[in-house]
Amino acid sequence: MTPTSISGAGARARRPAKAAAPLHSGPGGSAMSTDTVFERLGDGTRRRLLKLIYDHHEVCVCRLVGGLAEPQPKISRHLALMRRAHLLRSRRDRTWVIYALDPQVPAWAVRVIQQLAEGSEADPVSAADRARMGTIKVCGTQPLPAG
């Protein structure tokens, strides 16, 4: 029986589920959708990480670990999820791994991240993250190459 051939009194024809329209093609042809962005923003740790990365433009993992006062494996796992979703990109500078927003993130998603960053300014957790970040030295200082 096909999805549109349901018979019987009052039966409605079913349509196949509609896939989310891609809004950005990332490396390897993967697509970014609103679902992808909001799934990644659905976790408090990831929102806190994105806020710090948005505010500082690029940040070493060791500063993010200290800034959030969370274990390194937890921070790395969340960063990897966002990197695979093409929200972030990373580079290695000697012994440090440095993260920044992916420049190919759609403008609407950058605006969402910006609004989250601005909206969390009065949040006590965000204030504590900022205070801790201010006490941690800057690692790997070379900027990410454009592109």
Short mmCIF file of C-alpha atoms in Angstrom, two decimals:
data_model
loop_
_atom_site.label_atom_id
_atom_site.label_comp_id
_atom_site.label_asym_id
_atom_site.label_seq_id
_atom_site.Cartn_x
_atom_site.Cartn_y
_atom_site.Cartn_z
CA MET A 1 0.00 0.00 0.00
CA THR A 2 1.45 3.39 -0.96
CA PRO A 3 1.18 6.41 1.32
CA THR A 4 -1.46 8.01 -0.93
CA SER A 5 -3.57 4.91 -1.49
CA ILE A 6 -5.15 4.54 1.93
CA SER A 7 -8.72 3.51 1.43
CA GLY A 8 -11.71 3.55 3.67
CA ALA A 9 -14.33 5.99 4.83
CA GLY A 10 -12.88 9.30 5.91
CA ALA A 11 -9.28 8.23 5.27
CA ARG A 12 -6.92 11.01 4.30
CA ALA A 13 -4.07 10.65 1.88
CA ARG A 14 -0.74 10.80 3.71
CA ARG A 15 2.17 12.64 2.28
CA PRO A 16 5.78 11.68 2.84
CA ALA A 17 7.53 13.72 5.54
CA LYS A 18 9.04 16.87 4.17
CA ALA A 19 12.77 17.28 4.78
CA ALA A 20 14.01 20.54 6.26
CA ALA A 21 15.32 22.83 3.56
CA PRO A 22 19.08 23.33 3.76
CA LEU A 23 20.06 26.91 4.49
CA HIS A 24 23.80 26.53 4.08
CA SER A 25 25.95 23.94 2.45
CA GLY A 26 28.96 23.22 4.55
CA PRO A 27 32.12 21.34 3.71
CA GLY A 28 31.45 17.97 2.15
CA GLY A 29 28.01 19.06 0.94
CA SER A 30 26.36 18.74 4.35
CA ALA A 31 23.48 21.11 4.95
CA MET A 32 22.62 23.38 7.87
CA SER A 33 18.94 23.69 8.69
CA THR A 34 17.02 25.55 11.35
CA ASP A 35 16.57 22.20 13.10
CA THR A 36 20.34 21.70 13.25
CA VAL A 37 21.00 25.16 14.66
CA PHE A 38 18.28 25.01 17.30
CA GLU A 39 19.17 21.44 18.30
CA ARG A 40 22.73 22.63 18.96
CA LEU A 41 21.45 25.66 20.88
CA GLY A 42 19.18 23.46 22.98
CA ASP A 43 21.88 22.72 25.53
CA GLY A 44 22.96 25.25 28.16
CA THR A 45 26.64 24.32 27.96
CA ARG A 46 26.66 24.82 24.19
CA ARG A 47 24.92 28.20 24.55
CA ARG A 48 27.52 29.27 27.12
CA LEU A 49 30.34 28.14 24.82
CA LEU A 50 28.88 29.96 21.83
CA LYS A 51 28.48 33.13 23.87
CA LEU A 52 32.14 33.10 24.91
CA ILE A 53 33.31 32.29 21.39
CA TYR A 54 31.05 34.99 19.94
CA ASP A 55 32.32 37.56 22.48
CA HIS A 56 36.02 36.68 22.07
CA HIS A 57 35.93 35.80 18.32
CA GLU A 58 38.28 32.86 18.80
CA VAL A 59 39.07 30.98 21.96
CA CYS A 60 41.39 28.14 22.95
CA VAL A 61 39.78 25.02 24.43
CA CYS A 62 41.80 25.45 27.64
CA ARG A 63 40.28 28.93 28.18
CA LEU A 64 36.78 27.56 27.53
CA VAL A 65 37.36 24.78 30.06
CA GLY A 66 38.51 27.32 32.65
CA GLY A 67 35.85 29.86 31.71
CA LEU A 68 32.99 27.42 32.14
CA ALA A 69 34.66 25.55 35.03
CA GLU A 70 33.64 22.26 33.41
CA PRO A 71 35.70 19.13 32.66
CA GLN A 72 37.72 19.20 29.43
CA PRO A 73 36.07 16.06 27.94
CA LYS A 74 32.61 17.62 28.36
CA ILE A 75 33.70 20.88 26.70
CA SER A 76 35.45 19.03 23.86
CA ARG A 77 32.38 16.86 23.22
CA HIS A 78 30.12 19.92 22.93
CA LEU A 79 32.62 21.75 20.71
CA ALA A 80 32.88 18.70 18.43
CA LEU A 81 29.08 18.57 18.07
CA MET A 82 29.00 22.21 17.02
CA ARG A 83 31.98 21.77 14.70
CA ARG A 84 30.29 18.81 12.96
CA ALA A 85 27.17 20.97 12.56
CA HIS A 86 29.37 23.63 10.90
CA LEU A 87 28.61 26.24 13.55
CA LEU A 88 32.28 26.33 14.60
CA ARG A 89 35.63 25.74 13.01
CA SER A 90 38.87 24.93 14.72
CA ARG A 91 42.56 25.21 14.09
CA ARG A 92 45.63 23.95 15.88
CA ASP A 93 48.27 26.44 17.02
CA ARG A 94 51.19 24.49 18.43
CA THR A 95 49.62 22.67 21.39
CA TRP A 96 46.33 24.59 21.46
CA VAL A 97 43.08 24.01 19.61
CA ILE A 98 41.35 27.30 18.91
CA TYR A 99 37.66 27.65 18.04
CA ALA A 100 35.77 30.39 16.20
CA LEU A 101 32.37 30.72 14.56
CA ASP A 102 32.47 29.22 11.10
CA PRO A 103 32.40 32.16 8.64
CA GLN A 104 29.92 30.21 6.50
CA VAL A 105 27.28 30.17 9.24
CA PRO A 106 24.18 31.78 7.72
CA ALA A 107 23.57 35.39 8.71
CA TRP A 108 20.26 34.50 10.41
CA ALA A 109 22.06 31.97 12.66
CA VAL A 110 24.75 34.52 13.56
CA ARG A 111 21.96 36.95 14.54
CA VAL A 112 20.41 34.25 16.76
CA ILE A 113 23.79 33.66 18.44
CA GLN A 114 24.26 37.42 18.83
CA GLN A 115 20.84 37.76 20.46
CA LEU A 116 21.61 34.86 22.81
CA ALA A 117 24.90 36.52 23.76
CA GLU A 118 23.25 39.89 24.37
CA GLY A 119 20.32 38.34 26.23
CA SER A 120 22.59 36.48 28.63
CA GLU A 121 24.52 39.57 29.75
CA ALA A 122 22.49 39.89 32.96
CA ASP A 123 22.53 36.15 33.67
CA PRO A 124 24.60 35.32 36.79
CA VAL A 125 26.03 32.16 35.19
CA SER A 126 27.18 34.18 32.19
CA ALA A 127 28.68 36.83 34.49
CA ALA A 128 30.65 34.13 36.32
CA ASP A 129 31.85 32.69 32.98
CA ARG A 130 33.03 36.17 31.90
CA ALA A 131 34.79 36.75 35.22
CA ARG A 132 36.64 33.42 34.99
CA MET A 133 37.59 34.10 31.35
CA GLY A 134 39.15 37.40 32.45
CA THR A 135 41.57 35.54 34.72
CA ILE A 136 42.80 33.01 32.12
CA LYS A 137 45.74 33.84 29.89
CA VAL A 138 45.29 33.95 26.14
CA CYS A 139 46.66 30.92 24.28
CA GLY A 140 47.71 30.60 20.62
CA THR A 141 47.49 34.14 19.31
CA GLN A 142 47.61 33.65 15.53
CA PRO A 143 44.26 34.54 13.87
CA LEU A 144 42.34 31.97 11.87
CA PRO A 145 42.95 32.27 8.12
CA ALA A 146 40.05 33.82 6.19
CA GLY A 147 37.90 31.48 4.30
#
